[in-house]
Coordinates of C-alpha atoms in Angstrom, one line a residue:
M1 CA 0.3 -6.4 -1.4
K2 CA -9.4 -5.0 -7.5
R3 CA -12.2 -4.0 -10.9
L4 CA -15.7 -2.0 -15.5
P5 CA -13.8 -0.1 -17.7
I6 CA -14.1 4.0 -17.7
I7 CA -12.8 5.2 -21.3
I8 CA -11.3 8.9 -20.6
A9 CA -10.4 11.1 -23.5
I10 CA -7.7 13.6 -22.4
V11 CA -5.6 16.3 -24.3
F12 CA -2.0 16.3 -22.7
T13 CA 0.9 18.4 -23.9
F14 CA 4.8 17.6 -22.7
T15 CA 8.0 19.0 -22.9
S16 CA 11.1 18.2 -21.3
T17 CA 14.8 19.5 -20.5
S18 CA 17.8 17.7 -19.4
L19 CA 20.1 20.0 -17.5
F20 CA 22.3 17.3 -16.6
A21 CA 24.6 14.6 -18.7
E22 CA 23.6 11.5 -19.1
T23 CA 25.1 8.5 -17.5
P24 CA 27.1 9.1 -13.7
T25 CA 30.4 8.2 -13.8
S26 CA 31.0 8.4 -9.9
N27 CA 29.4 8.5 -6.7
D28 CA 28.8 11.7 -6.5
P29 CA 24.7 12.6 -6.6
Q30 CA 23.0 12.8 -9.8
M31 CA 19.7 15.0 -10.2
S32 CA 17.8 15.0 -13.3
I33 CA 15.8 18.4 -13.4
T34 CA 12.9 18.4 -16.3
S35 CA 10.1 20.6 -17.6
H36 CA 6.9 19.3 -18.1
K37 CA 3.1 20.2 -18.5
G38 CA 0.0 18.3 -17.9
K39 CA -3.8 18.6 -17.1
F40 CA -4.8 16.9 -13.7
N41 CA -8.5 17.1 -12.5
G42 CA -9.3 19.6 -15.6
Q43 CA -6.4 22.2 -14.2
S44 CA -3.7 22.8 -16.6
V45 CA -0.5 22.4 -14.3
S46 CA 3.4 23.1 -15.4
Y47 CA 6.0 21.6 -12.8
N48 CA 9.3 20.4 -12.7
V49 CA 10.6 17.2 -11.8
H50 CA 13.4 16.5 -9.9
A51 CA 14.6 12.9 -10.2
G52 CA 18.0 11.7 -8.4
D53 CA 20.5 11.2 -5.3
T54 CA 20.0 12.8 -1.6
H55 CA 23.1 11.5 0.2
L56 CA 22.5 11.4 3.6
V57 CA 26.0 11.4 6.4
D58 CA 26.0 10.3 10.0
K59 CA 26.9 12.5 12.9
E60 CA 30.6 12.5 11.7
G61 CA 29.8 13.9 8.6
K62 CA 30.7 10.5 6.9
P63 CA 28.4 9.4 3.8
K64 CA 26.3 6.7 4.5
A65 CA 23.0 6.3 2.4
S66 CA 22.1 7.8 -1.2
I67 CA 18.3 7.9 -1.4
F68 CA 16.8 8.3 -4.7
S69 CA 13.7 9.9 -4.7
T70 CA 11.3 11.6 -7.8
A71 CA 9.9 15.2 -6.9
Y72 CA 6.8 17.0 -8.3
F73 CA 6.5 20.8 -8.3
K74 CA 4.1 22.7 -9.8
T75 CA 5.6 25.9 -10.9
N76 CA 2.5 28.3 -12.2
T77 CA 1.2 28.9 -8.8
K78 CA 1.9 31.4 -6.1
N79 CA 2.9 31.0 -2.5
S80 CA 4.8 27.3 -3.3
E81 CA 6.2 27.1 0.1
N82 CA 2.5 26.4 1.3
R83 CA 1.3 23.9 -1.3
P84 CA 0.5 20.4 0.6
L85 CA 4.0 18.5 0.2
I86 CA 3.1 14.3 0.4
F87 CA 6.1 11.8 0.7
V88 CA 4.9 8.7 -1.0
F89 CA 6.3 4.9 -0.8
N90 CA 5.8 1.6 -1.4
G91 CA 6.3 -1.5 1.1
G92 CA 7.4 -4.8 0.9
P93 CA 9.6 -4.3 2.8
G94 CA 12.2 -4.2 -0.2
S95 CA 9.9 -2.4 -2.7
S96 CA 10.5 0.6 -4.6
S97 CA 7.8 3.3 -4.8
V98 CA 7.1 2.5 -8.3
W99 CA 3.5 1.2 -7.9
L100 CA 2.2 4.4 -6.4
H101 CA 4.3 6.5 -8.2
M102 CA 3.0 5.1 -11.8
G103 CA -0.1 3.7 -10.2
V104 CA -2.0 6.5 -8.8
F105 CA -0.2 9.3 -7.7
G106 CA 2.1 10.4 -10.3
P107 CA 1.2 12.3 -14.3
K108 CA 1.9 8.9 -15.8
L109 CA 0.6 6.0 -15.4
V110 CA 1.0 2.3 -16.5
N111 CA -1.6 1.4 -18.6
L112 CA -3.2 -1.8 -17.5
P113 CA -6.6 -3.7 -18.4
S114 CA -9.1 -2.9 -15.5
D115 CA -10.8 -6.3 -14.5
A116 CA -8.1 -8.2 -13.7
Q117 CA -6.6 -9.7 -17.1
A118 CA -3.1 -10.6 -17.3
V119 CA -0.7 -8.2 -19.0
S120 CA 1.0 -10.1 -22.1
A121 CA 4.9 -9.3 -22.8
A122 CA 6.2 -6.0 -24.2
S123 CA 5.9 -3.9 -25.6
F124 CA 3.9 -1.8 -22.6
S125 CA 2.3 1.4 -23.0
M126 CA 2.4 4.5 -20.4
K127 CA -0.3 7.1 -20.5
S128 CA -1.4 10.5 -18.8
N129 CA -2.9 10.1 -15.5
P130 CA -5.7 12.7 -15.6
H131 CA -6.4 12.0 -11.4
S132 CA -2.7 12.8 -10.3
L133 CA -3.5 14.8 -7.3
L134 CA 0.0 17.6 -9.0
D135 CA -3.1 20.0 -9.1
V136 CA -3.4 20.2 -5.1
A137 CA -0.1 18.7 -4.0
D138 CA 3.5 18.7 -4.3
M139 CA 5.0 15.1 -4.1
V140 CA 8.1 13.2 -3.3
F141 CA 8.5 9.4 -4.3
I142 CA 11.3 7.9 -2.0
D143 CA 12.9 4.5 -2.8
P144 CA 14.4 3.3 0.5
V145 CA 17.8 1.7 0.7
G146 CA 18.3 -1.2 -1.3
T147 CA 15.0 -0.3 -3.9
G148 CA 15.2 1.6 -6.9
Y149 CA 18.8 3.4 -7.0
S150 CA 19.0 3.8 -3.4
K151 CA 22.0 2.5 -1.7
A152 CA 24.5 2.2 1.2
L153 CA 27.2 4.6 0.8
G154 CA 30.6 4.2 2.4
E155 CA 31.4 1.9 5.4
Y156 CA 27.5 1.4 5.6
E157 CA 26.2 -1.6 4.7
G158 CA 22.5 -1.9 3.5
K159 CA 21.6 -4.1 6.5
D160 CA 22.5 -1.0 8.4
F161 CA 18.9 0.4 7.1
W162 CA 16.8 -2.6 6.8
G163 CA 14.3 -2.9 10.0
V164 CA 11.7 -1.1 11.2
K165 CA 13.7 1.4 13.4
E166 CA 16.7 1.8 11.0
D167 CA 14.3 2.5 8.0
A168 CA 11.8 4.7 9.8
V169 CA 15.2 6.7 11.1
V170 CA 16.5 7.0 7.6
M171 CA 13.4 7.7 5.7
S172 CA 12.6 10.3 8.0
E173 CA 16.2 11.9 8.0
F174 CA 15.5 12.3 4.1
V175 CA 12.3 14.3 4.9
R176 CA 14.1 16.8 7.6
Y177 CA 16.8 17.2 4.4
F178 CA 14.8 17.6 1.9
I179 CA 12.3 20.1 3.5
T180 CA 15.2 22.3 4.3
Q181 CA 16.7 21.6 1.0
H182 CA 13.8 22.9 -0.6
E183 CA 12.4 25.5 2.2
R184 CA 8.9 23.7 2.4
W185 CA 9.4 23.4 6.3
N186 CA 6.1 25.2 6.3
S187 CA 4.2 23.4 3.8
P188 CA 1.4 20.9 5.0
K189 CA 2.7 17.5 5.2
Y190 CA 1.5 14.1 4.7
L191 CA 3.0 10.6 4.2
A192 CA 1.4 8.1 2.0
G193 CA 2.5 4.4 2.2
E194 CA 1.0 1.3 0.6
S195 CA 0.9 -2.5 2.3
Y196 CA 4.3 -2.2 4.4
G197 CA 4.5 1.2 3.3
T198 CA 1.6 1.8 6.2
T199 CA 3.8 0.2 8.7
R200 CA 6.7 2.6 8.1
A201 CA 4.3 5.7 7.8
G202 CA 3.2 4.8 11.5
A203 CA 6.9 4.3 12.5
M204 CA 7.8 7.3 10.7
V205 CA 5.3 9.4 12.5
A206 CA 7.0 8.7 15.5
E207 CA 10.3 9.8 14.7
L208 CA 9.1 12.9 12.9
Q209 CA 6.6 14.1 15.3
E210 CA 7.3 13.0 18.7
G211 CA 9.8 15.0 21.2
W212 CA 11.3 18.5 20.6
G213 CA 12.1 19.6 17.0
S214 CA 9.5 17.5 15.9
I215 CA 8.0 17.8 12.1
D216 CA 4.3 18.0 13.0
L217 CA 2.5 16.1 10.4
N218 CA -1.2 17.0 8.5
G219 CA -1.9 13.3 8.2
V220 CA -1.3 10.0 6.3
F221 CA -2.9 8.3 3.5
L222 CA -2.6 4.5 4.4
I223 CA -3.3 2.6 1.3
S224 CA -3.9 -1.2 1.8
S225 CA -2.8 -1.1 5.4
I226 CA -1.2 -3.2 7.7
V227 CA -0.7 -1.4 11.1
D228 CA -1.0 -4.4 13.4
F229 CA 0.5 -7.7 12.9
Q230 CA -1.3 -9.5 14.9
T231 CA -4.5 -9.0 12.8
G232 CA -2.9 -10.7 9.5
D233 CA -0.3 -13.3 11.0
F234 CA -1.4 -16.6 11.1
T235 CA 0.6 -18.0 13.8
D236 CA 0.3 -20.6 16.0
G237 CA -1.8 -19.5 19.1
N238 CA -3.3 -16.6 17.3
D239 CA -6.6 -17.0 16.1
I240 CA -7.7 -13.4 15.3
P241 CA -6.3 -13.8 11.6
Y242 CA -9.1 -16.2 11.1
M243 CA -11.5 -13.8 12.1
T244 CA -10.4 -10.8 10.0
F245 CA -9.7 -12.7 6.8
L246 CA -13.3 -13.9 6.9
P247 CA -14.9 -10.7 5.0
T248 CA -12.5 -11.1 2.2
Y249 CA -12.8 -14.5 1.8
A250 CA -16.8 -14.1 1.5
A251 CA -15.7 -11.1 -1.0
T252 CA -13.7 -13.4 -3.0
A253 CA -16.3 -16.4 -3.1
W254 CA -18.8 -14.0 -4.1
Y255 CA -17.0 -12.4 -6.9
H256 CA -16.4 -15.7 -8.4
D257 CA -19.8 -16.9 -8.0
A258 CA -18.6 -19.9 -5.8
L259 CA -21.2 -19.4 -2.9
P260 CA -23.9 -21.8 -2.5
N261 CA -26.6 -19.0 -2.9
K262 CA -25.4 -15.7 -3.7
D263 CA -29.1 -14.6 -4.2
S264 CA -30.1 -14.6 -0.9
W265 CA -27.9 -10.9 -0.6
P266 CA -28.9 -7.8 -2.9
S267 CA -25.3 -6.4 -3.0
L268 CA -21.7 -7.4 -1.7
E269 CA -22.0 -4.8 0.6
A270 CA -24.9 -6.2 2.5
F271 CA -23.5 -9.5 2.2
L272 CA -20.3 -8.5 3.9
D273 CA -22.4 -6.5 6.7
E274 CA -23.9 -10.1 7.6
V275 CA -20.7 -11.7 7.2
R276 CA -18.7 -8.5 9.8
D277 CA -21.6 -9.5 12.2
F278 CA -21.0 -13.3 12.5
A279 CA -17.2 -12.9 12.6
L280 CA -17.6 -10.5 15.4
N281 CA -19.7 -12.4 17.2
Q282 CA -20.3 -16.1 16.6
Y283 CA -17.0 -16.9 15.0
T284 CA -14.9 -14.7 17.7
T285 CA -16.7 -16.6 20.4
F286 CA -16.0 -19.7 18.7
L287 CA -12.4 -19.5 18.1
F288 CA -11.7 -18.2 21.7
K289 CA -13.2 -21.0 23.3
G290 CA -11.1 -23.5 21.6
A291 CA -11.8 -26.9 22.8
L292 CA -14.6 -25.6 24.9
A293 CA -16.8 -25.1 22.2
T294 CA -19.9 -27.3 22.1
E295 CA -20.9 -29.7 19.0
A296 CA -23.8 -27.4 18.6
E297 CA -21.7 -24.7 18.2
N298 CA -19.2 -26.3 15.7
N299 CA -22.3 -27.0 13.6
L300 CA -23.5 -23.8 13.7
V301 CA -20.0 -22.2 12.5
L302 CA -19.7 -24.8 9.9
E303 CA -22.8 -24.1 8.6
Q304 CA -22.2 -20.5 8.2
L305 CA -18.2 -20.9 7.1
H306 CA -19.8 -22.8 4.1
K307 CA -22.6 -20.5 3.3
Y308 CA -20.2 -17.5 3.4
T309 CA -16.9 -18.8 1.6
G310 CA -18.5 -21.7 -0.4
L311 CA -15.5 -24.1 0.7
S312 CA -17.0 -27.7 1.3
R313 CA -18.1 -29.2 4.9
T314 CA -15.4 -31.6 4.7
Y315 CA -12.7 -29.4 4.3
L316 CA -13.8 -26.7 6.7
K317 CA -14.0 -29.8 9.1
N318 CA -10.1 -30.6 8.2
T319 CA -9.0 -27.0 8.7
N320 CA -10.7 -27.1 12.4
L321 CA -12.6 -24.2 11.2
R322 CA -9.7 -21.9 10.6
I323 CA -9.1 -21.0 7.2
N324 CA -5.7 -20.2 6.4
E325 CA -5.2 -17.4 3.2
F326 CA -2.5 -19.2 1.6
Y327 CA -4.9 -22.5 1.6
F328 CA -8.3 -20.9 0.5
M329 CA -6.2 -18.9 -2.3
K330 CA -5.9 -22.9 -3.9
E331 CA -8.6 -24.3 -2.4
L332 CA -11.6 -22.0 -3.6
L333 CA -11.6 -22.8 -6.7
R334 CA -9.7 -26.0 -7.2
D335 CA -12.8 -28.0 -8.8
R336 CA -12.2 -25.8 -11.8
G337 CA -8.9 -25.8 -12.0
Q338 CA -7.7 -22.7 -10.7
V339 CA -6.2 -20.3 -7.9
V340 CA -7.2 -17.0 -7.1
G341 CA -4.6 -14.2 -6.3
R342 CA -3.5 -12.8 -3.0
L343 CA -3.0 -9.2 -3.8
D344 CA -6.0 -9.1 -5.9
S345 CA -8.0 -11.7 -5.6
R346 CA -9.9 -11.2 -8.5
Y347 CA -7.2 -12.3 -10.7
L348 CA -6.9 -16.2 -11.9
G349 CA -4.2 -18.5 -12.7
T350 CA -3.6 -21.8 -13.4
E351 CA -0.9 -24.3 -12.1
R352 CA 0.4 -27.5 -13.4
N353 CA -0.4 -29.4 -10.4
N354 CA -3.8 -29.0 -8.8
V355 CA -3.2 -31.2 -5.6
E356 CA -0.8 -29.0 -3.8
A357 CA -2.2 -27.0 -0.5
R358 CA -1.1 -23.7 -1.9
F359 CA -0.5 -22.1 -4.7
D360 CA 2.9 -21.8 -6.4
A361 CA 2.8 -18.3 -7.4
D362 CA 0.3 -15.2 -7.0
P363 CA -1.2 -14.5 -10.6
S364 CA -2.2 -11.2 -9.3
G365 CA 1.8 -10.3 -8.8
Y366 CA 3.0 -12.2 -11.9
A367 CA 0.1 -10.5 -14.1
I368 CA 1.3 -7.2 -13.7
D369 CA 5.3 -7.0 -12.4
G370 CA 6.6 -7.2 -16.0
A371 CA 4.5 -3.8 -17.3
Y372 CA 5.5 -1.9 -14.2
T373 CA 9.1 -2.9 -14.5
A374 CA 9.7 -1.9 -18.1
V375 CA 7.4 1.2 -18.1
M376 CA 8.9 2.8 -15.3
Q377 CA 12.5 1.8 -16.6
N378 CA 11.6 4.0 -19.9
Y379 CA 9.9 6.9 -17.8
L380 CA 13.1 7.2 -15.8
A381 CA 15.6 7.3 -19.2
K382 CA 13.1 9.2 -21.8
D383 CA 11.2 11.0 -19.9
L384 CA 13.0 12.2 -16.7
K385 CA 16.5 12.0 -18.3
V386 CA 17.6 9.5 -15.6
K387 CA 20.4 7.6 -17.5
R388 CA 21.8 5.0 -15.4
L389 CA 23.3 1.5 -16.6
E390 CA 22.8 -0.2 -13.0
P391 CA 19.6 -1.9 -12.3
Y392 CA 16.4 -0.1 -10.7
N393 CA 15.5 -2.7 -7.9
I394 CA 11.5 -2.8 -8.2
L395 CA 11.2 -5.5 -5.5
S396 CA 14.3 -6.8 -3.6
S397 CA 14.0 -10.5 -2.0
E398 CA 17.8 -9.5 -0.3
V399 CA 16.0 -6.7 1.9
F400 CA 13.0 -8.4 3.1
G401 CA 14.9 -11.5 3.7
N402 CA 17.4 -9.4 6.0
W403 CA 14.7 -7.5 7.7
N404 CA 14.9 -6.9 11.7
W405 CA 11.1 -6.9 12.5
L406 CA 11.9 -5.8 16.2
Y407 CA 11.2 -2.1 16.8
G408 CA 14.2 -1.0 18.4
G409 CA 13.9 -2.5 21.6
S410 CA 10.9 0.0 22.7
P411 CA 8.6 -1.7 25.4
R412 CA 6.0 -0.3 23.4
Q413 CA 6.7 -2.8 20.7
Q414 CA 6.7 -6.5 22.2
G415 CA 5.3 -9.5 20.6
F416 CA 3.3 -8.4 17.4
L417 CA 4.7 -5.6 15.5
N418 CA 2.0 -2.6 15.8
V419 CA 2.6 0.7 14.7
T420 CA -1.2 1.9 15.2
P421 CA -0.4 3.4 18.8
Y422 CA 1.9 5.6 17.3
L423 CA -1.1 7.0 14.9
A424 CA -3.0 7.4 18.1
T425 CA -0.5 9.3 19.7
A426 CA -0.7 11.7 16.7
Q427 CA -3.7 11.8 17.0
H428 CA -4.2 13.2 20.8
Q429 CA -0.8 15.2 20.4
N430 CA -1.6 17.1 16.9
K431 CA -5.4 18.2 16.8
D432 CA -4.8 18.6 13.0
F433 CA -3.5 15.2 12.4
R434 CA -5.9 13.1 10.5
I435 CA -6.0 9.5 8.6
F436 CA -7.1 8.4 5.4
V437 CA -7.5 4.6 4.9
A438 CA -7.9 3.1 1.6
N439 CA -9.4 -0.6 1.4
G440 CA -10.0 -3.0 -1.4
Y441 CA -12.6 -5.3 -1.0
Y442 CA -10.3 -8.0 -2.7
D443 CA -7.3 -7.7 -1.1
L444 CA -6.0 -11.0 0.7
A445 CA -2.6 -9.6 1.6
T446 CA -4.0 -6.7 4.1
P447 CA -7.6 -7.4 4.2
F448 CA -10.3 -4.6 5.0
F449 CA -11.5 -6.2 8.3
A450 CA -8.5 -6.6 9.7
T451 CA -7.8 -2.9 8.9
E452 CA -10.9 -2.1 10.5
H453 CA -10.0 -4.0 13.7
S454 CA -7.2 -1.5 14.1
M455 CA -8.7 1.4 13.3
N456 CA -11.2 0.6 16.1
H457 CA -8.4 0.0 18.8
H458 CA -5.2 1.5 20.4
G459 CA -6.7 4.5 21.5
I460 CA -7.4 5.6 17.4
M461 CA -9.7 8.9 17.2
K462 CA -12.4 7.6 14.8
E463 CA -13.7 11.1 14.0
K464 CA -10.5 11.9 12.6
V465 CA -10.3 8.7 10.3
T466 CA -11.7 8.6 7.0
M467 CA -12.2 5.1 5.9
K468 CA -13.0 4.1 2.0
Y469 CA -13.4 0.8 0.4
Y470 CA -12.9 0.0 -3.5
Q471 CA -14.4 -2.9 -6.0
A472 CA -10.8 -4.0 -6.2
G473 CA -7.7 -5.6 -4.3
H474 CA -4.5 -4.3 -2.6
M475 CA -3.5 -2.2 -5.9
M476 CA -6.9 -0.8 -6.3
Y477 CA -5.8 1.7 -8.8
I478 CA -5.1 -1.1 -11.6
H479 CA -9.3 -1.0 -11.6
H480 CA -9.9 2.0 -13.4
P481 CA -13.1 3.3 -11.7
S482 CA -11.6 2.6 -8.5
L483 CA -8.6 4.4 -9.6
K484 CA -10.9 7.7 -10.0
Q485 CA -12.7 7.1 -7.0
L486 CA -9.6 6.8 -5.0
A487 CA -7.9 9.7 -6.4
D488 CA -10.9 11.9 -5.7
D489 CA -11.2 10.8 -2.1
M490 CA -7.3 11.8 -1.4
R491 CA -7.9 14.7 -3.2
E492 CA -10.9 15.8 -1.2
F493 CA -9.0 14.2 2.1
V494 CA -6.3 17.0 1.1
E495 CA -8.5 19.9 0.6
Q496 CA -10.4 19.4 3.7
G497 CA -7.0 19.9 5.5
K498 CA -6.6 23.6 4.0
N499 CA -9.9 24.4 6.2

């Protein structure tokens, strides 16, 4: 793991020249290089795209992994080696980089409705992205092993790379190889991840920046972040998620007019400030008291949860005043026969059975998946001249199902996975290391209040953190006004790093 449309008219010219033959016939690395022109943030940009494989080897020189990436280099510029370089990836684990590539950072976008409308079947369309950051930075979109066209090589298997530590190591190896190959060691460097990609970014910061021979980074972009899994894992004995998810439950109820008295607050932001205060104080105290909570405290919390979520008092009592995210998505609008999305709770779906405790599938997922899949395949083949018959793996359940969640047995990683300390260490050891955090109010996969909790703990230097919020969900960029706002915010973050 989301909102009024803006119509933007822009002139975009495009040229393409393929330097390589069409369909690969061997296991040798394939690379297509094409030339293009576009207009981003009002600036005309000429750029080359390198789309293809990088083969990495082990310590004995044996091939171990083929990493597919799509790199964008501005060509009409001086001192290109000093241009910022952003390495971009998504999460899952098991996702290719398609979402950030074709959703916000890249020069092309999947054309989607802005206000949580489901996309119908093909044909789908692609449009130019006037908000792409190509005017201020070169970008490299990386598909981890088992996603996109990336795969294990030789005697290695996918499982050798499917884990928190394993993945961070091979992705960091790719970064080191890339900046060596393209002579970009002296470029300002950023990592940008979404969802589990923010976890990956935290682990990669440790791999790249700690110890001798380090690659010092200028910062990270954490888009819809999950860096401390205790804030989002509904496990017996862990009460924190009931508190961290509450403001997003409230925002969702606000959006769908499911609150008993929505007119009591002048704005969503004012409403959420009140919910935050309740969650941090009375609700947290209640949760941690457990059976020690008095009847008066139970009644107070019951009324507040009803007020902030719109869920019935009877249902709340049956949950022991602890609301699980997956049950919430089905229950909130059950009387209307609708379920809300997880990635983006603005989206609505209907299901054959309205009595189940949980929804069958995420309406904000199946609403957009087909469009991203088709447009990415077309873009690679037609625009970037990547001619391959094997499937481009958008999102692999095999990778997710075989993921090793233990971070190398490090004593710093006991219990819940938490990479926040690595981000804090980077801040303390590198005065220029900054963190940009993008939060969607309607994101029930990685809720904003959980991220706030993470950024308020573990030694994080808050003065070096930029927190931004959007009237959208997990992929806030599919909401047109949020796309522009997010791109402007990230561009400003990059520009500030030059000062």
